[in-house]
Structures are given as C-alpha cells and as structure tokens.
Amino acid sequence: MAIVLGPNRYGKAETRLVRVTKDGGVHHLKDLNVSTALSGDMTAVHLTGENAAVLPTDTQKNTVYAFAARHGVGEIEDFALLLARHYVNARPSIHHARVEIEEYAWDRLGDHSFVRAGGESRTCLVHHDRDGRTSVVSGLSGLVVLNSTGSEFRGFAVDEYTTLRPAADRVLATAVDARWRQHGGRADHATVRRHLLEAFAGTHSLSLQQTLYAMGERVLASCPQVCEIRLVMPNKHHVAVDLTPFGLGNDNEVFHAADRPYGLIEGTVLREDAPDAGFAWE
C-alpha cells in the first residue's frame, strides 16, 4: 500500500502587532494578533527537504509588520485580505493563504493614553486561493454576559445519576464566542454585536440552547449579509449558596460562581439557502 502526503499548511502563528497612527497630537491604536498559514505545491519540502517552494515563516511575520507600516491597519478583515492576496501572489508554489486575526480593544483616556477594554476581542478568518475564491468569517470572543433572572431550566431528562434540581429562576451567564460567515456584503461588526446582546438580554431563557438560537436568529433576521453564525457559549454556573446553617434565607441574592466543570453549549444558525461554506471555517 502506497504512502502519500495529505493536506498540509505552514505559517507564522501569533505575530503580535501594535500600530500607532498619529493624527497630530491625537494617537489611534490598533492591537492585533496575526496568524498566517500557506499551502500549495509543498510536496518536495516534505518528501525530500527541498525548500525552494517555501516562503519562510519569518518572511510572513516581516510582511505583517511591513504592510502595517505601508498600508496602515483599518478593519481587520481588510488587512487580512490584503495579506492573503499578497501571499498567494508572492510565489507560484503558494496556492492558498489563511489569515486569522484577533483584535484587542483599548479605551481612550486622553490624546495618547489608553486602558485595555477587558477580555473581549474581535476576530476574523480570511481565506484566499489562486482561483480567486475568497471567504471572510468575522467574529468576537470573550463577550461575557449575565442575566440575574429571567432564566429557567426544568423538564430535562432524569436517570439514576441525576441530582440536578429543576430551576424556575436562575442566573444565566456565559462568555460568547461567535463567528459569522458573510455572503454578498460585509456586516458591520458593532451591529452584529448589538443584536447578540439585545437577544441575550431580551430572551426569557428556558435553556442556554434556546438563548443561543435566539441570538443567532436575531443576527440573521437583522443582518442580510450574514448567512451563517456559529456560537460557543459555556454555561458559567452561579449556584445559590445555602445560608440556612447561619439562620439566613437566600432569595437568589448570594451565589457561588463556579468556574469548572461547566456546561458547554455550541450551535450553528444559518439560512436555509446559505451557500456551501467550502473552506471558510477551516
């Protein structure tokens, strides 16, 4: 039986880039984590160690910095597309480029002073190949949200190992990781984020799964450019503390915030006629 080389790619992961744009005395900040990966005619380097087709990962890193200096950094999707198209055109041996970017937000304190805006980050994943096919997946991660009431969980399956009691009123908290695939235009990131938040706050939750679907449905109904959204939502359990040993009641006011183990809820919401995703999520 013959042994052959399967799918492969290589690149430079997590190139940290901070770009300061100076507008007189007022500075603007972009803080990115850029990962690039290339694939194509790479058989020789794997089978014989012949490196002629390989654009070094160090060169990929340098390109990120050079393009930030030459072109600036605007929307991360546009910067990722600029890099991906350059890599594919750089060498005949490179047929496909994958560029993934995380952007970390900073809030302004003054003309040139900033404070990091918590744990949330903006993301994008761009693919571009030599045939001209391009895909853009935008997203966010670490969006921590909490409803202190308006959440239930009951009527679930029970077996001999079940100890969980039905809850008619509980805290619902999660850290949203959302990725949305776009088709026929670019959805505004702030608008998608707003619809996710409004759906979370406005849904009386019977389960985190129901809330996940409501959030995805709201984005698709409000943003025609989005054809598919994938959500990962860990259930950040808040357990009401039993205060009866101290002669105290607890009307869902004092909780233990448990970090693990946690329920992990994942789901996809998409238009029935969404085009085939191809390599978009890879």
GROMACS .gro file of C-alpha atoms in nm:
model
  282
    1MET     CA    1   0.000   0.000   0.000
    2ALA     CA    2   0.142   0.337  -0.106
    3ILE     CA    3   0.205   0.616   0.145
    4VAL     CA    4   0.130   0.968   0.024
    5LEU     CA    5   0.136   1.321   0.160
    6GLY     CA    6  -0.202   1.452   0.275
    7PRO     CA    7  -0.332   1.807   0.327
    8ASN     CA    8  -0.076   2.038   0.483
    9ARG     CA    9  -0.001   2.402   0.552
   10TYR     CA   10   0.261   2.603   0.737
   11GLY     CA   11   0.288   2.958   0.866
   12LYS     CA   12   0.373   3.201   1.141
   13ALA     CA   13   0.137   3.190   1.440
   14GLU     CA   14   0.050   3.480   1.668
   15THR     CA   15   0.255   3.768   1.535
   16ARG     CA   16   0.187   4.047   1.784
   17LEU     CA   17   0.141   4.382   1.616
   18VAL     CA   18   0.063   4.721   1.770
   19ARG     CA   19   0.013   5.002   1.517
   20VAL     CA   20   0.006   5.362   1.639
   21THR     CA   21  -0.144   5.612   1.394
   22LYS     CA   22  -0.056   5.972   1.476
   23ASP     CA   23  -0.307   6.243   1.394
   24GLY     CA   24  -0.119   6.542   1.524
   25GLY     CA   25  -0.118   6.512   1.899
   26VAL     CA   26  -0.401   6.254   1.895
   27HIS     CA   27  -0.291   5.893   1.858
   28HIS     CA   28  -0.500   5.593   1.748
   29LEU     CA   29  -0.416   5.237   1.850
   30LYS     CA   30  -0.459   4.900   1.679
   31ASP     CA   31  -0.353   4.594   1.880
   32LEU     CA   32  -0.354   4.269   1.679
   33ASN     CA   33  -0.252   3.906   1.697
   34VAL     CA   34  -0.198   3.782   1.340
   35SER     CA   35  -0.159   3.418   1.233
   36THR     CA   36  -0.082   3.323   0.873
   37ALA     CA   37  -0.073   2.984   0.702
   38LEU     CA   38   0.015   2.894   0.343
   39SER     CA   39  -0.040   2.582   0.135
   40GLY     CA   40   0.021   2.474  -0.223
   41ASP     CA   41   0.289   2.281  -0.407
   42MET     CA   42   0.477   2.166  -0.097
   43THR     CA   43   0.541   1.802  -0.181
   44ALA     CA   44   0.916   1.835  -0.226
   45VAL     CA   45   0.983   2.005   0.107
   46HIS     CA   46   0.804   1.724   0.292
   47LEU     CA   47   0.942   1.430   0.094
   48THR     CA   48   1.297   1.543   0.018
   49GLY     CA   49   1.362   1.854   0.227
   50GLU     CA   50   1.394   2.072  -0.085
   51ASN     CA   51   1.295   2.423   0.036
   52ALA     CA   52   1.272   2.617  -0.292
   53ALA     CA   53   0.892   2.644  -0.273
   54VAL     CA   54   0.886   2.760   0.090
   55LEU     CA   55   0.830   3.125   0.178
   56PRO     CA   56   0.984   3.128   0.528
   57THR     CA   57   0.758   3.186   0.824
   58ASP     CA   58   0.993   3.466   0.927
   59THR     CA   59   0.916   3.637   0.595
   60GLN     CA   60   0.544   3.602   0.666
   61LYS     CA   61   0.598   3.777   1.001
   62ASN     CA   62   0.801   4.055   0.841
   63THR     CA   63   0.528   4.107   0.580
   64VAL     CA   64   0.273   4.169   0.855
   65TYR     CA   65   0.487   4.447   1.002
   66ALA     CA   66   0.578   4.595   0.663
   67PHE     CA   67   0.216   4.605   0.548
   68ALA     CA   68   0.111   4.768   0.877
   69ALA     CA   69   0.369   5.040   0.813
   70ARG     CA   70   0.296   5.080   0.441
   71HIS     CA   71  -0.083   5.046   0.436
   72GLY     CA   72  -0.189   5.108   0.794
   73VAL     CA   73  -0.445   4.891   0.973
   74GLY     CA   74  -0.812   4.968   0.933
   75GLU     CA   75  -1.080   4.700   0.957
   76ILE     CA   76  -0.911   4.371   1.039
   77GLU     CA   77  -1.096   4.190   0.759
   78ASP     CA   78  -0.947   4.430   0.505
   79PHE     CA   79  -0.597   4.391   0.649
   80ALA     CA   80  -0.631   4.011   0.645
   81LEU     CA   81  -0.747   4.015   0.282
   82LEU     CA   82  -0.455   4.239   0.184
   83LEU     CA   83  -0.209   3.993   0.340
   84ALA     CA   84  -0.379   3.682   0.199
   85ARG     CA   85  -0.382   3.815  -0.156
   86HIS     CA   86  -0.016   3.918  -0.129
   87TYR     CA   87   0.096   3.575  -0.009
   88VAL     CA   88  -0.087   3.394  -0.289
   89ASN     CA   89   0.069   3.625  -0.547
   90ALA     CA   90   0.416   3.612  -0.390
   91ARG     CA   91   0.528   3.270  -0.521
   92PRO     CA   92   0.391   3.031  -0.786
   93SER     CA   93   0.414   2.748  -0.533
   94ILE     CA   94   0.165   2.914  -0.294
   95HIS     CA   95  -0.194   2.836  -0.389
   96HIS     CA   96  -0.386   2.922  -0.074
   97ALA     CA   97  -0.347   3.163   0.217
   98ARG     CA   98  -0.524   3.159   0.552
   99VAL     CA   99  -0.504   3.470   0.773
  100GLU     CA  100  -0.658   3.482   1.118
  101ILE     CA  101  -0.659   3.799   1.329
  102GLU     CA  102  -0.760   3.882   1.685
  103GLU     CA  103  -0.802   4.248   1.774
  104TYR     CA  104  -0.783   4.370   2.133
  105ALA     CA  105  -0.975   4.685   2.219
  106TRP     CA  106  -0.837   4.982   2.410
  107ASP     CA  107  -1.047   5.265   2.551
  108ARG     CA  108  -0.915   5.617   2.527
  109LEU     CA  109  -0.806   5.803   2.840
  110GLY     CA  110  -0.655   6.102   2.661
  111ASP     CA  111  -0.492   6.208   2.337
  112HIS     CA  112  -0.226   5.938   2.370
  113SER     CA  113  -0.334   5.739   2.677
  114PHE     CA  114  -0.537   5.418   2.674
  115VAL     CA  115  -0.674   5.148   2.904
  116ARG     CA  116  -0.728   4.788   2.790
  117ALA     CA  117  -1.101   4.724   2.746
  118GLY     CA  118  -1.138   4.390   2.925
  119GLY     CA  119  -1.119   4.037   2.790
  120GLU     CA  120  -1.331   4.067   2.476
  121SER     CA  121  -1.160   4.052   2.138
  122ARG     CA  122  -1.270   4.095   1.778
  123THR     CA  123  -1.173   3.822   1.531
  124CYS     CA  124  -1.164   3.741   1.163
  125LEU     CA  125  -1.062   3.444   0.949
  126VAL     CA  126  -0.986   3.505   0.581
  127HIS     CA  127  -0.909   3.250   0.310
  128HIS     CA  128  -0.792   3.334  -0.043
  129ASP     CA  129  -0.671   3.099  -0.314
  130ARG     CA  130  -0.514   3.117  -0.658
  131ASP     CA  131  -0.852   3.054  -0.827
  132GLY     CA  132  -0.980   3.381  -0.683
  133ARG     CA  133  -1.206   3.222  -0.422
  134THR     CA  134  -1.224   3.428  -0.104
  135SER     CA  135  -1.410   3.378   0.221
  136VAL     CA  136  -1.446   3.609   0.521
  137VAL     CA  137  -1.560   3.494   0.865
  138SER     CA  138  -1.586   3.768   1.127
  139GLY     CA  139  -1.641   3.721   1.496
  140LEU     CA  140  -1.583   3.802   1.858
  141SER     CA  141  -1.472   3.609   2.163
  142GLY     CA  142  -1.481   3.660   2.537
  143LEU     CA  143  -1.805   3.860   2.538
  144VAL     CA  144  -1.910   3.795   2.899
  145VAL     CA  145  -2.282   3.848   2.968
  146LEU     CA  146  -2.513   3.773   3.260
  147ASN     CA  147  -2.887   3.780   3.330
  148SER     CA  148  -2.957   3.780   3.704
  149THR     CA  149  -3.311   3.649   3.647
  150GLY     CA  150  -3.536   3.553   3.357
  151SER     CA  151  -3.380   3.209   3.316
  152GLU     CA  152  -3.518   2.863   3.388
  153PHE     CA  153  -3.406   2.505   3.339
  154ARG     CA  154  -3.656   2.230   3.406
  155GLY     CA  155  -3.831   1.939   3.235
  156PHE     CA  156  -3.495   1.781   3.149
  157ALA     CA  157  -3.424   1.408   3.121
  158VAL     CA  158  -3.366   1.228   3.452
  159ASP     CA  159  -3.191   0.898   3.524
  160GLU     CA  160  -3.039   0.723   3.824
  161TYR     CA  161  -2.740   0.959   3.822
  162THR     CA  162  -2.935   1.287   3.810
  163THR     CA  163  -2.902   1.512   4.114
  164LEU     CA  164  -2.973   1.849   3.949
  165ARG     CA  165  -3.294   2.010   4.067
  166PRO     CA  166  -3.525   2.196   3.829
  167ALA     CA  167  -3.474   2.572   3.839
  168ALA     CA  168  -3.758   2.818   3.784
  169ASP     CA  169  -3.536   3.121   3.843
  170ARG     CA  170  -3.160   3.115   3.800
  171VAL     CA  171  -2.864   3.326   3.694
  172LEU     CA  172  -2.766   3.276   3.331
  173ALA     CA  173  -2.409   3.375   3.247
  174THR     CA  174  -2.178   3.291   2.960
  175ALA     CA  175  -1.877   3.408   2.761
  176VAL     CA  176  -1.992   3.427   2.400
  177ASP     CA  177  -1.763   3.312   2.120
  178ALA     CA  178  -1.937   3.399   1.792
  179ARG     CA  179  -1.824   3.357   1.431
  180TRP     CA  180  -2.035   3.468   1.135
  181ARG     CA  181  -1.993   3.388   0.767
  182GLN     CA  182  -2.073   3.666   0.526
  183HIS     CA  183  -2.212   3.650   0.174
  184GLY     CA  184  -2.296   3.936  -0.059
  185GLY     CA  185  -2.150   4.213   0.155
  186ARG     CA  186  -1.988   4.295   0.487
  187ALA     CA  187  -2.194   4.312   0.805
  188ASP     CA  188  -2.097   4.587   1.047
  189HIS     CA  189  -1.924   4.429   1.347
  190ALA     CA  190  -2.079   4.666   1.601
  191THR     CA  191  -2.427   4.596   1.462
  192VAL     CA  192  -2.388   4.218   1.489
  193ARG     CA  193  -2.257   4.256   1.844
  194ARG     CA  194  -2.552   4.476   1.939
  195HIS     CA  195  -2.805   4.223   1.809
  196LEU     CA  196  -2.632   3.942   2.002
  197LEU     CA  197  -2.652   4.145   2.322
  198GLU     CA  198  -3.011   4.256   2.269
  199ALA     CA  199  -3.124   3.899   2.202
  200PHE     CA  200  -2.946   3.771   2.512
  201ALA     CA  201  -3.099   4.040   2.733
  202GLY     CA  202  -3.444   4.017   2.576
  203THR     CA  203  -3.495   3.639   2.577
  204HIS     CA  204  -3.667   3.469   2.869
  205SER     CA  205  -3.445   3.165   2.872
  206LEU     CA  206  -3.576   2.811   2.912
  207SER     CA  207  -3.229   2.675   2.833
  208LEU     CA  208  -2.897   2.813   2.715
  209GLN     CA  209  -2.958   2.628   2.387
  210GLN     CA  210  -3.279   2.827   2.333
  211THR     CA  211  -3.094   3.150   2.409
  212LEU     CA  212  -2.816   3.057   2.165
  213TYR     CA  213  -3.069   3.003   1.886
  214ALA     CA  214  -3.250   3.328   1.966
  215MET     CA  215  -2.921   3.519   1.943
  216GLY     CA  216  -2.827   3.361   1.610
  217GLU     CA  217  -3.177   3.406   1.470
  218ARG     CA  218  -3.175   3.775   1.566
  219VAL     CA  219  -2.848   3.834   1.383
  220LEU     CA  220  -2.965   3.659   1.065
  221ALA     CA  221  -3.301   3.838   1.068
  222SER     CA  222  -3.134   4.178   1.112
  223CYS     CA  223  -2.816   4.144   0.904
  224PRO     CA  224  -2.882   4.020   0.547
  225GLN     CA  225  -2.508   3.994   0.477
  226VAL     CA  226  -2.472   3.716   0.736
  227CYS     CA  227  -2.564   3.371   0.604
  228GLU     CA  228  -2.440   3.157   0.895
  229ILE     CA  229  -2.338   3.214   1.256
  230ARG     CA  230  -2.168   2.970   1.492
  231LEU     CA  231  -2.186   3.023   1.866
  232VAL     CA  232  -1.994   2.864   2.152
  233MET     CA  233  -2.139   2.950   2.493
  234PRO     CA  234  -2.004   2.795   2.814
  235ASN     CA  235  -2.256   2.798   3.097
  236LYS     CA  236  -2.090   2.996   3.377
  237HIS     CA  237  -2.275   2.835   3.664
  238HIS     CA  238  -2.389   3.051   3.955
  239VAL     CA  239  -2.506   2.835   4.244
  240ALA     CA  240  -2.723   2.987   4.516
  241VAL     CA  241  -2.544   2.942   4.850
  242ASP     CA  242  -2.732   2.755   5.124
  243LEU     CA  243  -2.734   3.002   5.413
  244THR     CA  244  -2.973   2.807   5.637
  245PRO     CA  245  -2.689   2.688   5.867
  246PHE     CA  246  -2.649   3.055   5.962
  247GLY     CA  247  -3.019   3.117   6.012
  248LEU     CA  248  -3.035   3.320   5.692
  249GLY     CA  249  -3.251   3.298   5.383
  250ASN     CA  250  -3.129   3.338   5.027
  251ASP     CA  251  -3.380   3.469   4.773
  252ASN     CA  252  -3.138   3.423   4.480
  253GLU     CA  253  -2.914   3.702   4.607
  254VAL     CA  254  -2.591   3.527   4.715
  255PHE     CA  255  -2.418   3.289   4.472
  256HIS     CA  256  -2.104   3.083   4.435
  257ALA     CA  257  -1.957   3.148   4.089
  258ALA     CA  258  -1.819   2.809   3.982
  259ASP     CA  259  -1.551   2.817   3.711
  260ARG     CA  260  -1.543   2.440   3.642
  261PRO     CA  261  -1.672   2.199   3.542
  262TYR     CA  262  -1.912   2.387   3.317
  263GLY     CA  263  -2.171   2.307   3.056
  264LEU     CA  264  -2.051   2.387   2.703
  265ILE     CA  265  -2.324   2.474   2.454
  266GLU     CA  266  -2.239   2.501   2.083
  267GLY     CA  267  -2.464   2.557   1.786
  268THR     CA  268  -2.498   2.689   1.432
  269VAL     CA  269  -2.781   2.901   1.293
  270LEU     CA  270  -2.792   2.952   0.918
  271ARG     CA  271  -3.013   3.049   0.631
  272GLU     CA  272  -3.175   2.756   0.456
  273ASP     CA  273  -3.029   2.874   0.125
  274ALA     CA  274  -2.683   2.958   0.261
  275PRO     CA  275  -2.413   2.881   0.000
  276ASP     CA  276  -2.173   2.597   0.067
  277ALA     CA  277  -1.912   2.704   0.322
  278GLY     CA  278  -1.620   2.541   0.140
  279PHE     CA  279  -1.302   2.615   0.331
  280ALA     CA  280  -1.445   2.914   0.521
  281TRP     CA  281  -1.434   2.764   0.871
  282GLU     CA  282  -1.107   2.570   0.837
   0.00000   0.00000   0.00000
